[in-house]
Backbone as a ProteinNet text record, in pm:
[ID]
protein_1_A
[PRIMARY]
MPYKKLYLKHIIILVLLLNLSYQDTHAQTQTISEEKVFEDDFKSHYSGRKYNYEGKKVIKNTADKPNGEFSKYENDSNPDIKEDSSQDVFSLDGNLSWLFIVILISAVIFLAFTLLNDGTTGWFNIKRNTSLTDYQTFNVQTAQPDDFITLINSAENDNNYRLAIRYYFLFILKTMSNKSIIKLEEDKTNTEYLREIKNKSFANQFSNALYLYNYTWYGEFDLNKLQYKAAKSNFKSFLKKLKR
[TERTIARY]
8003.6	8099.1	8206.7	8208.5	8287.6	8446.4	8513.8	8655.9	8663	8579.1	8613.7	8684.3	8666.6	8742.8	8896	8917.1	9026	9115.6	9081.3	9126	9164.4	9062.3	9100.1	9197.3	9219.4	9341.8	9467.3	9461.1	9577	9640.7	9546.9	9572.8	9633.9	9578.3	9659	9763.3	9808.4	9946.4	10041.6	9998.3	10094.4	10127.6	10020.6	10081.3	10155.2	10163.1	10249.5	10406	10383.1	10508.4	10603.8	10532.6	10596.5	10657	10550.7	10594.6	10712.4	10706.1	10853.7	10972.5	10966.2	11057.9	11097.6	11024.7	11075.1	11139.3	11075.9	11188.4	11311.6	11336.7	11468.9	11573.7	11519.6	11542.2	11609.6	11541.5	11542.6	11677	11708.4	11756.3	11907.4	11897	12044	12115.2	12035	12111	12130.8	12110.7	12167.3	12337.1	12433.7	12557.9	12593.5	12675.7	12722.5	12875.6	12913.7	13041.3	13077.7	13206.9	13339.4	13446.4	13447.3	13504.5	13668.8	13734.5	13899.8	13934.3	14056.8	14168.2	14253.7	14321.1	14426.5	14533	14653	14784.5	14785.6	14837	14817.6	14894.8	14988.2	15039.1	15026.2	14906.8	14816.1	14819.8	14804.8	14795.9	14901.3	15058.8	15165.4	15157.5	15142.1	15137.1	15059.6	14949.7	14855.1	14876.4	14989.6	14932.4	14996.2	15026.5	15046.3	14917.1	14993.2	14859	14765.4	14826.3	14730.5	14626.8	14614.1	14552.9	14450.3	14455.9	14351.5	14238.7	14142.6	14002.4	13881.8	13919.3	13827.1	13811.7	13837.1	13825.1	13937.4	14015.1	14099.7	14189.7	14219.4	14326.8	14453.2	14546.8	14689.3	14798.3	14836.5	14925.5	15056	15112.7	15273	15281.3	15393.2	15436	15575.8	15626.3	15757.8	15845.4	15984.6	16036.2	16022	15996.4	16005.7	15849.2	15741.3	15592.6	15568.5	15619.5	15557.7	15402	15386.5	15251.9	15105.9	15196.6	15144.3	14981.4	14958.8	14839.9	14818.1	14953.7	14933.1	14872.6	14914.9	14856.5	14698.6	14650.8	14476.9	14442.5	14494.5	14471.5	14547.9	14656	14709	14643.9	14535.2	14447.5	14328.5	14326.3	14207.8	14240.5	14168.8	14159.8	14121.7	14007.9	13949.6	13941.5	14074.7	14092.1	14026.5	13894.7	13835	13782.6	13771.3	13719	13562.8	13482.2	13362.9	13341.2	13303.7	13281.5	13084.2	13029.3	12939.8	12949.8	12823.1	12829.3	12719.1	12719	12597.7	12622.4	12669.7	12637.7	12471	12411.8	12321.2	12283.5	12217.4	12207.6	12081.3	12121.2	12090.9	12058.4	11913.4	11865.5	11817.9	11906.9	11872.2	11725.4	11752.8	11663.2	11507.9	11509.6	11408.9	11325.7	11401.5	11369.1	11307.1	11337.5	11303.7	11170.1	11151.7	11055.5	10908.7	10944	10850.8	10838.6	10935.2	10920.7	10819.8	10877.2	10789.4	10643.5	10598.5	10486.9	10413.7	10444	10419.4	10374.1	10469.1	10448.3	10303.1	10314.2	10208.6	10085.9	10095.5	9903.1	9891.4	9997.9	9936.8	9918.8	9977.1	9927.4	9818.5	9766	9614.9	9546.9	9552	9487.1	9445.5	9571.6	9545.5	9484.2	9476.2	9411.6	9303.4	9227.6	9087.3	9026.5	9119.9	9036.6	9000	9122.5	9071.5	8974.4	8986.5	8858.1	8702.8	8716.4	8568	8541.4	8621.5	8614.9	8608.4	8567.9	8543.3	8675	8768.9	8864.6	8982.7	8923.6	9013.2	9081.5	9162.7	9182.2	9084.2	9058.8	8966.5	9013.6	9156.5	9210.7	9252.4	9279	9317	9233.6	9108.8	9017.5	8868	8866.1	8757.5	8616.6	8685.9	8547	8483.3	8536	8446.2	8339.2	8362.7	8236.4	8162.3	8135.6	8029.4	7917.1	7788.8	7678.5	7655.1	7722.7	7730.4	7642.8	7544.4	7450.6	7344.6	7322.6	7248.2	7294.6	7450.4	7492.3	7538.2	7546	7595.4	7457.2	7347.9	7261.2	7139.2	7239	7160.2	7189.4	7101	7101.6	7055.3	7178.6	7176.3	7084.3	7081.3	7025.7	6855.9	6820.9	6668.1	6611.2	6713.1	6703.5	6622.2	6529.3	6494.5	6524.8	6464.1	6540.1	6528.5	6386.8	6330.6	6399	6437.8	6537.7	6686.2	6706	6858.9	6821.1	6739.6	6708	6696.4	6596.2	6584.8	6700.3	6789	6903.4	7020.1	7052.7	7124.3	7076.3	6926.4	6872	6901	6895.9	6941	7052.4	7152.6	7306.3	7308.2	7285.3	7268.3	7235.9	7123.9	7079.3	7156.6	7231.7	7334.7	7482.6	7475.5	7595.3	7699.1	7668.5	7721.9	7776.3	7845.5	7886.1	7961	8041.5	8089.6	7976.6	7884.7	7792.3	7715.6	7708.9	7631.2	7677.9	7804.3	7859.1	7859.4	7893.3	7847.1	7698.1	7603.6	7467.9	7450.9	7496.8	7529.6	7597.5	7715	7783.9	7707.5	7659.5	7576.7	7446.6	7401.1	7265.9	7308.9	7452.3	7486.8	7515.4	7563.1	7574.7	7420.3	7339.3	7189.9	7156	7158.7	7105.4	7156.5	7263.6	7393.3	7333.1	7273.3	7273.2	7096.5	7019.1	6888	6887.1	6992.9	7004.2	7085.3	7101.9	7195.7	7340.6	7368.5	7515.4	7626.5	7603.7	7655.5	7570.1	7629.6	7556.9	7614.6	7537.4	7595.7	7610.2	7702	7738	7851.9	7803.2	7854.5	8008	8072.5	8198.7	8312.3	8203.3	8286	8336.2	8455.9	8527.5	8474.1	8492.3	8437.4	8542.4	8663.5	8718	8663.9	8615.3	8580.2	8437.9	8337.2	8257.7	8280	8389.4	8421.4	8471.2	8533.8	8543.4	8449.1	8345.2	8186.2	8139.6	8156.5	8093.6	8138.6	8080.1	8112.4	8096.9	8000.2	7980.4	8122.4	8171.8	8302.3	8275.7	8152.1	8155.1	8090.8	8014.2	7969.8	8110	8169.9	8330.1	8396.6	8391.2	8450.4	8392	8299.2	8210.5	8181.7	8190.8	8204.6	8325	8416.9	8601.4	8589.5	8568.1	8555.8	8471.8	8348.1	8264.6	8327.7	8391	8461	8587.5	8666.6	8747.7	8703.3	8611.5	8581.6	8524.9	8461.7	8420.6	8533.3	8629.2	8756	8827.6	8838.9	8918.2	8816.8	8703.3	8613.7	8583	8525.4	8515.9	8622.4	8719.7	8797.6	8931.5	8951.9	9030.9	8997.9	8875.4	8837.1	8838.3	8795.5	8835.8	8683.8	8697.8	8578.2	8579.3	8440.6	8404.9	8338.6	8351.4	8304.2	8197.9	8080.4	7986.9	7973.2	8072.6	8105.2	8190.8	8288.7	8317.5	8206.5	8146.2	8044.7	7936.5	7921.3	7830.6	7911.9	8000.8	8062.4	8077.6	8094	8089.4	7945.9	7830.8	7689.5	7676.1	7714.1	7678.1	7738	7802.9	7904.5	7839	7786.9	7679.6	7551.4	7469.9	7379.1	7375.3	7437.7	7476.6	7490.8	7605.4	7565.2	7453.8	7393.8	7281.4	7172.7	7159.9	7068.6	7112.4	7229.4	7244.1	7233.6	7237.4	7224.9	7014.5	6970.6	6809.6	6780.7	6835.1	6758.5	6724.8
10818.8	10849.8	10959.2	11060.6	11127.1	11121.9	11032.8	11018.2	10897.7	10816.5	10710.2	10768.8	10865.4	10920.5	10933.7	11014.1	11058.6	10936.3	10811.9	10697	10605.5	10615.7	10562.9	10599	10734.8	10784.6	10767.4	10749.9	10734.3	10559.2	10494.8	10353.1	10338.9	10407	10413.6	10486	10624.2	10676.3	10542.2	10483.6	10398.1	10301.9	10258.1	10129.7	10173.1	10287.6	10349.5	10371.3	10414.4	10452.1	10326.9	10250.4	10117.7	10032.3	10033.3	10001.8	10054.1	10186.4	10305.6	10262.8	10216.3	10195.7	10081.8	9959.7	9818.1	9830.4	9900.1	9924.9	9966.8	10058.3	10144.7	10010.9	9962.7	9856.3	9722.8	9698.7	9604	9611	9760.4	9813.8	9846.2	9856.4	9858.9	9725.8	9628.3	9486.9	9421.6	9511.8	9439.7	9541	9447.8	9506.2	9492.3	9584.2	9574.8	9511.9	9418.3	9340.5	9398.9	9436.9	9497.4	9430.8	9436.3	9337.8	9354	9243.7	9254.1	9208	9266	9198.7	9159.7	9029.3	8956.9	8909.4	8942.4	8922	8723.7	8732.7	8623.8	8492.4	8509	8439.4	8419.7	8470.6	8493.1	8351.4	8261.6	8126.6	8056.8	8102.7	8085.3	8132.1	8194.7	8241.5	8218.2	8138.7	8070.5	7925.7	7850.3	7726	7622.9	7689.5	7605.1	7519.1	7443.5	7357.5	7419.9	7556.7	7638.5	7734	7727.5	7786.7	7679.8	7596.9	7464.1	7486.1	7526.4	7585.1	7495.3	7396.7	7355.1	7203	7193.5	7017.2	6922	6943.1	6861.9	6832.3	6691.5	6670.4	6671.5	6745.4	6740.3	6582.5	6558.1	6438	6421.8	6354.2	6375.2	6219.1	6204.5	6053.2	6037.3	5982	5998.4	5853.1	5842.9	5667	5629.9	5704.5	5597.9	5531.6	5586.1	5508.9	5481.9	5457	5375.7	5327.3	5295.8	5244.6	5301.3	5389	5494.4	5573.9	5671.6	5710.4	5771.6	5790.7	5846.1	5712.8	5571.8	5491.4	5459.9	5530.2	5510.1	5641.8	5719.2	5804.1	5827.3	5731	5730.9	5718.7	5670.2	5663.2	5741.5	5824.7	5883.5	6026.3	6045.6	6195.9	6324	6283.9	6389.2	6370.5	6406.8	6323	6434.7	6453	6567	6455.8	6503.6	6446.2	6500	6421.9	6474	6544.5	6632.8	6670	6721.4	6697.3	6722.3	6869.6	6963.6	7085.6	7125.6	7139.5	7171.1	7322	7407.5	7549.2	7589.8	7679.4	7724.6	7821.6	7837.9	7959.1	8040.5	8183	8293.4	8389.4	8425.5	8502.5	8620.3	8724.5	8843.6	8925.2	8932.6	8977.8	8918.1	8798.9	8693.4	8722.1	8716.4	8757.1	8872.5	8980.8	9118.6	9126.5	9052.2	9052.2	8992.5	8927.9	8834.7	8953.7	9022.2	9124.8	9246.8	9273.9	9383.7	9328.4	9225	9197.5	9158.3	9113.3	9094.1	9209.3	9335.1	9463.4	9503.6	9503.1	9572.4	9514.9	9399.8	9326.5	9373.7	9357.5	9405.2	9508.3	9644.4	9800.1	9817.6	9767.1	9751.1	9724.3	9617.4	9526.4	9612.9	9669.6	9800.5	9882.7	9938.7	10046.7	10032.7	9940.1	9903.7	9896.7	9824	9788	9932.1	10010.4	10162.1	10226.1	10209.1	10307.7	10256.9	10117.2	10051.6	10098.3	10125.9	10144	10354.4	10377.6	10544.2	10624.1	10572.2	10659.1	10629.9	10528.4	10463.3	10328.6	10260.8	10145.9	10019.2	10072	9996.5	9853.6	9815.7	9719.9	9755.6	9892.3	9937.5	10055.4	10049.3	10142.4	10064.5	9980.7	9907.7	9995.8	10085	10170.1	10243.4	10276.6	10365.3	10253.5	10119.8	10030	10047.6	10072.2	10086.5	10182	10175	10265.9	10337.2	10281.5	10383	10330.7	10245.6	10159.8	10228.5	10367.2	10454.5	10559.1	10577.8	10686.3	10602.5	10484.4	10367.9	10365.1	10331.9	10334.4	10444.1	10552.8	10704.7	10734.5	10777.5	10848.7	10974.8	11078.5	11181.6	11263.1	11204.9	11250.5	11272.8	11175.3	11160.6	11197.6	11187.1	11237	11414.4	11436.3	11560.6	11619.5	11731.3	11843.2	11777	11695.7	11651.2	11504.7	11441.4	11298.7	11372.6	11459.5	11514.5	11540.4	11630.8	11653.4	11558.2	11459.5	11342.4	11268.9	11193.6	11196.7	11246.5	11363.3	11465.7	11427.8	11438.2	11436.9	11301.6	11178	11064.6	11033.8	11076.7	11112.4	11158.4	11287.6	11346.7	11304.2	11212.6	11140.3	11012	10951.4	10856.1	10923.9	11047	11099	11057.9	11000.6	11028.9	11151.3	11225.8	11370.1	11345.8	11258.6	11240.5	11238.1	11118.6	11086.3	11218.8	11290.6	11433.5	11531.8	11536.8	11617.5	11578	11455.1	11402.3	11412	11400.6	11453.5	11605.3	11683.5	11837.1	11850.2	11791.4	11791.8	11802.5	11651.2	11638.4	11695.3	11742.9	11853.2	11965.3	12005.7	12122.5	12102.8	11954.5	11957.8	11931.4	11878.5	11882.9	11985.7	12105.2	12241.5	12327.1	12258	12370.7	12306.2	12169.7	12103.3	12169.3	12176.8	12230.7	12398	12433	12594.7	12578.4	12484.6	12471.4	12549.6	12559	12592	12487.1	12371.8	12259.8	12173.1	12033.4	11935.1	11835	11747.5	11635.1	11501.3	11436.2	11347.1	11254.2	11093.3	11017.9	11007.5	10990.9	10976.7	11152	11235	11371.1	11367.5	11476.9	11476.7	11628	11635.4	11766.8	11863.8	11845.9	11951.4	11976.7	11938.4	11946.2	12005.7	11998.7	12048.8	12203.3	12206.6	12350.6	12456.6	12393	12476.5	12498.4	12415.3	12464	12560.4	12625.2	12745.8	12870.6	12928	13092.3	13182.9	13178.2	13266.1	13275.4	13360.6	13376.1	13307.4	13376.2	13419.7	13283.7	13186.1	13069.9	12971.9	13001.4	12895.2	12920.1	13035.9	13045.3	12955.3	12953.6	12891.2	12731	12718.4	12566.1	12502.1	12561.7	12541.2	12516.5	12619.3	12599.6	12458.6	12444.6	12346.1	12215.3	12195.1	12091.1	12065.5	12143.3	12143.8	12064.1	12110	12055.1	11919.5	11874.9	11750.6	11640	11691.7	11608.5	11596.4	11685.9	11659.1	11551.1	11590.5	11535.1	11375.9	11359.8	11213.3	11156	11186.1	11131.5	11116.5	11198.9	11231.4	11107	11111	10995.9	11082.4	11194	11270.5	11292.5	11227.1	11225.5	11346.2	11431.6	11551	11554.6	11634.7	11654.2	11707.5	11705.4	11819.2	11944.6	12009	12188.7	12193.8	12102.4	12095.7	12068.9	11975.2	11981.3	12100.8	12129	12265.5	12371.5	12411.4	12512.9	12461.3	12362.7	12300.3	12297.8	12273.5	12231.8	12422.8	12486.4	12645.5	12692	12641.3	12683.9	12615.2	12503.9	12417.2	12484.1	12532.9	12578.1	12756	12814.9	12960.8	12952.6	12831.1	12846.4	12784.6	12692.3	12622	12768.9	12837.5	12932.6	13051.4	13050.9	13187.8	13096.2	12989.3	12890.5	12929.6	12908.6	12914.4	13045.3	13172	13280.4	13282
9576.9	9690.5	9609.2	9728.2	9623.6	9625.9	9685.6	9687.2	9603.5	9534.2	9438.5	9326.1	9278.1	9144.8	9166.7	9280.7	9322.8	9364.9	9412.4	9467.6	9315.8	9226.2	9131.5	9055.1	9056.1	8976.1	9031.1	9203.1	9245.1	9238.1	9206.4	9160.7	9045.9	8932.2	8824.1	8789.2	8880.3	8882.6	8937	9059.2	9118.2	9045.3	8961.1	8875.7	8747.2	8712.1	8617.7	8671.9	8800.8	8842.2	8883.2	8932.2	8942.8	8825	8732.8	8570	8586.1	8565.3	8520.7	8617.3	8748.9	8799.5	8754.4	8757.2	8720.9	8587.8	8513.9	8310.7	8373.6	8465.7	8510.4	8550.5	8680.8	8744.3	8645.6	8536.8	8435.9	8340.4	8311.8	8241.3	8302.2	8458	8488	8513.5	8512.7	8524.4	8410.6	8286.3	8178.3	8164.1	8154.8	8117.3	7991.8	7943.1	7803.5	7803.9	7735.7	7723	7607.2	7664.2	7564.9	7502.7	7383.6	7305.6	7311.5	7385.2	7408.5	7285.5	7293.5	7174.7	7238	7235.3	7276.1	7177.9	7218.8	7143	7085.3	6942.6	6873.4	6999.9	7085	7169.5	7269.9	7322.8	7441.4	7537.2	7450.4	7511.5	7579	7530.1	7586.2	7731.9	7762.5	7877	8001.3	7965.9	8019	8028.9	8006.4	7956.4	8086.7	8192.1	8294.7	8366.4	8478.1	8532.9	8608.1	8655.8	8770.6	8652.8	8548.4	8449.1	8396.5	8421.7	8382.8	8459.1	8376.2	8405.9	8347.4	8239	8193.7	8227.8	8318.4	8373.9	8292.8	8239.7	8189.3	8250.8	8255.6	8350.7	8256.7	8341.3	8282.3	8307.3	8201.1	8249.7	8188.3	8264.6	8241.1	8197	8107.1	8101.8	8125.1	8244.2	8263.2	8235.2	8232.4	8187.1	8343.2	8441.5	8536.6	8556.7	8530.1	8491.2	8355.6	8282.7	8130.8	8145.4	8229.7	8269.8	8320.3	8340.5	8466.2	8379.8	8451.8	8411.6	8259.5	8202.3	8042.8	7963.2	8045.6	7919.2	7917.7	8016.8	8042.4	7905.8	7891.9	7824.2	7655.5	7650.8	7553.4	7413.3	7394.8	7269	7271.7	7382.8	7387.5	7340.8	7235.4	7149.7	7241.8	7346	7414.4	7546.8	7616.1	7764.8	7821.5	7826.6	7944.1	8044	8121	8242.3	8269.8	8273.5	8282.2	8450.2	8483.8	8614.5	8647.8	8744.1	8774.4	8817.1	8794.4	8844.6	8901	9037.3	9127.5	9151.8	9052.6	9073.5	9026.3	9136	9071.7	9032.1	8923	8853.6	8901.8	8930.6	8991.6	8899.3	8871.8	8778.3	8850.5	8840.7	8896.4	8853.1	8710.3	8622.3	8639	8651.9	8677.3	8813.9	8929.3	9043.6	9087.9	9010.6	8994.7	8959	8833.5	8776.1	8860.2	8949.1	9059.2	9152.7	9199.6	9297.8	9264.6	9143.4	9086	9065.6	9012.9	9020.4	9156.2	9251.6	9367.8	9459.1	9443.1	9503.3	9404.1	9278.3	9201.1	9223.9	9251.5	9292	9478.4	9536.7	9669.2	9685.5	9592.2	9600.2	9532	9439.6	9397.2	9432.5	9541	9643	9771.3	9803.7	9915.8	9871.3	9762.2	9719.1	9689	9623.6	9571.2	9761.4	9830.3	9967	10026.3	10039.9	10072.4	10005	9891.5	9784.8	9840.3	9849.6	9883.2	10051.7	10130.6	10273.8	10294.3	10197.6	10187	10186.1	10179.4	10198.9	10324	10401.2	10488.9	10499.2	10542.3	10512.7	10577.1	10683.3	10760.8	10861.5	10813.7	10890.3	11037.2	11051.3	11168	11231.3	11159.7	11222.3	11252.9	11338.6	11386	11395.5	11493.3	11543.2	11446.2	11334.3	11243	11187.7	11176	11136.6	11209	11334.8	11407.1	11405.1	11411.5	11384.3	11287	11163	11030.6	10922.2	10949.7	10878.9	10813.4	10890.8	10817.8	10714	10719.6	10598	10529.3	10510.5	10396.3	10314.1	10351.5	10258.4	10244.2	10242.3	10245.9	10098	10065.4	9946.1	9937.4	9879.6	9908.4	9794.7	9698.9	9554.7	9553	9617.8	9647.3	9774.5	9861.9	10018.2	10016.7	10126	10110.9	10246.4	10267.7	10388.9	10513.3	10534.6	10651.4	10696	10565.3	10595.1	10666.4	10641.7	10668.7	10835	10860.8	11007.9	11098.1	11023.2	11130.2	11142.5	11040.6	11055.6	11190.7	11153.5	11236.3	11381.8	11409.5	11546.8	11599.9	11495.9	11572.7	11612.3	11512.7	11556.2	11686.8	11689.1	11785.6	11930.5	11935.3	12034.6	12063.4	11996.3	11997.1	12049.8	12055.2	12061.1	11961.9	11855.2	11738.7	11690.8	11723.6	11640.1	11542	11523.4	11386.7	11286.4	11313	11179.6	11171.9	11298.1	11277.7	11179.2	11185.7	11091.3	10976.6	10955.5	10820	10739.1	10804.3	10770	10715.5	10799.3	10800.5	10652.6	10622.7	10489.8	10399	10401.3	10314	10264.5	10365.9	10354.5	10302.9	10300.7	10250.9	10115.8	10038.3	9918.6	9846.2	9894.7	9877.5	9850.9	9929.8	9937.7	9796	9809.5	9699.4	9558.2	9561.3	9411.7	9399.5	9482.5	9471.9	9389.2	9468.9	9434.5	9302.1	9235.5	9102.1	9128.5	9260.1	9274	9225.2	9272.9	9207.6	9128.9	9063.2	9002.5	9092.5	9144.5	9237.5	9127.6	9146	9041.4	9161.4	9163.4	9280.9	9270.1	9158.9	9151.9	9163.1	9175.6	9195.2	9319.7	9340	9444.1	9514.1	9658.3	9718.7	9670.2	9586.2	9561.4	9430.9	9370	9214.1	9253	9348.9	9372.2	9459.4	9507.5	9556.1	9429.5	9325.4	9197.8	9106.5	9154.4	9060.1	9118.7	9220	9297.2	9237.9	9214.6	9119.4	9235.7	9335.5	9443.8	9542.3	9529.6	9571.8	9758.5	9823.5	9975.9	9972.1	9917.1	9913.7	9918.7	9787.7	9805.7	9918.1	9988.1	10117.5	10226.3	10254.3	10353.3	10322.8	10233.1	10161.7	10180.8	10192.2	10225.9	10348.7	10428.5	10570.8	10613.4	10566.2	10593.8	10539.6	10438.6	10376.1	10490.3	10537.9	10613.7	10723.4	10807.9	10930.8	10882	10781.2	10749.8	10742.6	10656.9	10608.8	10789.8	10849.2	11011.4	11083.6	11074.2	11149.7	11145	10990.3	10958.2	10889.6	10783.2	10749.1	10843.5	10910.9	11038.1	11131.1	11145.8	11259.8	11385.7	11405.4	11512.6	11593	11703.2	11824.9	11868.5	11829.6	11891.5	12035.8	12140.5	12246.1	12210.3	12329.5	12268.9	12273.6	12330.4	12313.3	12160.1	12101.4	11969.2	11874.3	11877.3	11813.4	11789.4	11908.1	11886.6	11849	11807.9	11748.1	11598.8	11552.7	11406.2	11378.3	11459.1	11416.3	11362.2	11449.4	11437	11291	11267.9	11136.7	11056.6	11032.5	10932.4	10910.6	11047.4	11010.7	10978.6	10979.7	10917.5	10777.3	10740.7	10595.6	10516.8	10581.1	10541.2	10535.9	10613.6	10618.4	10503.7	10483.9	10385.8	10252.8	10231.2	10142.3	10073.6	10197.5	10187.5	10142.3	10115.8	10098.7	9994.7
[MASK]
++++++++++++++++++++++++++++++++++++++++++++++++++++++++++++++++++++++++++++++++++++++++++++++++++++++++++++++++++++++++++++++++++++++++++++++++++++++++++++++++++++++++++++++++++++++++++++++++++++++++++++++++++++++++++++++++++++++++++++++++++++

């Protein structure tokens, strides 16, 4: 399938970009604490009751209440009051890690699914999965010219002009391969085939055929009979030139 290699490259690039994005986000969440210098008597400025943040109870002994609260803590060397903390610890870095993993897995699954569906998602394109059994089992490398003609005629009889356009394009690839203009390989892209063509005239005509094919097949453009006739004329003209 010509587009497999291209989509595999997309998956690798996306994984690398997401990894770089995660590392940048992770670095931004880390803060550097600056060392602060305090005066020797700084505690004297914060000795009042309103600065008691450690959960210790401030106890006063008055003459009026000799047996008051102080008596409970008189012999206690550490009058700390135990406090239950219900504060939830929220780790921003941990949550970002999980978010990164979820995004990465989702992206890889989506692109892999797109790759297996020949360049389109398939989730929103139910129509493209109908009447395409022939092309899915068709082997271009072992096919003969008569095979292409038979399949094109069958698609035309079913008014499936998109499929007919695909067969014409594959017919062109096969013909160029037979003429040693290109070398057919399953994982090559059509752009790579275009770069292989040394003859400038052939390259221009193949570029036009490639545009029609991409627009019709991958763009899922449904041609009417008149539009198909014009595209067919273009393909047949190129095939005739290749066979000379």
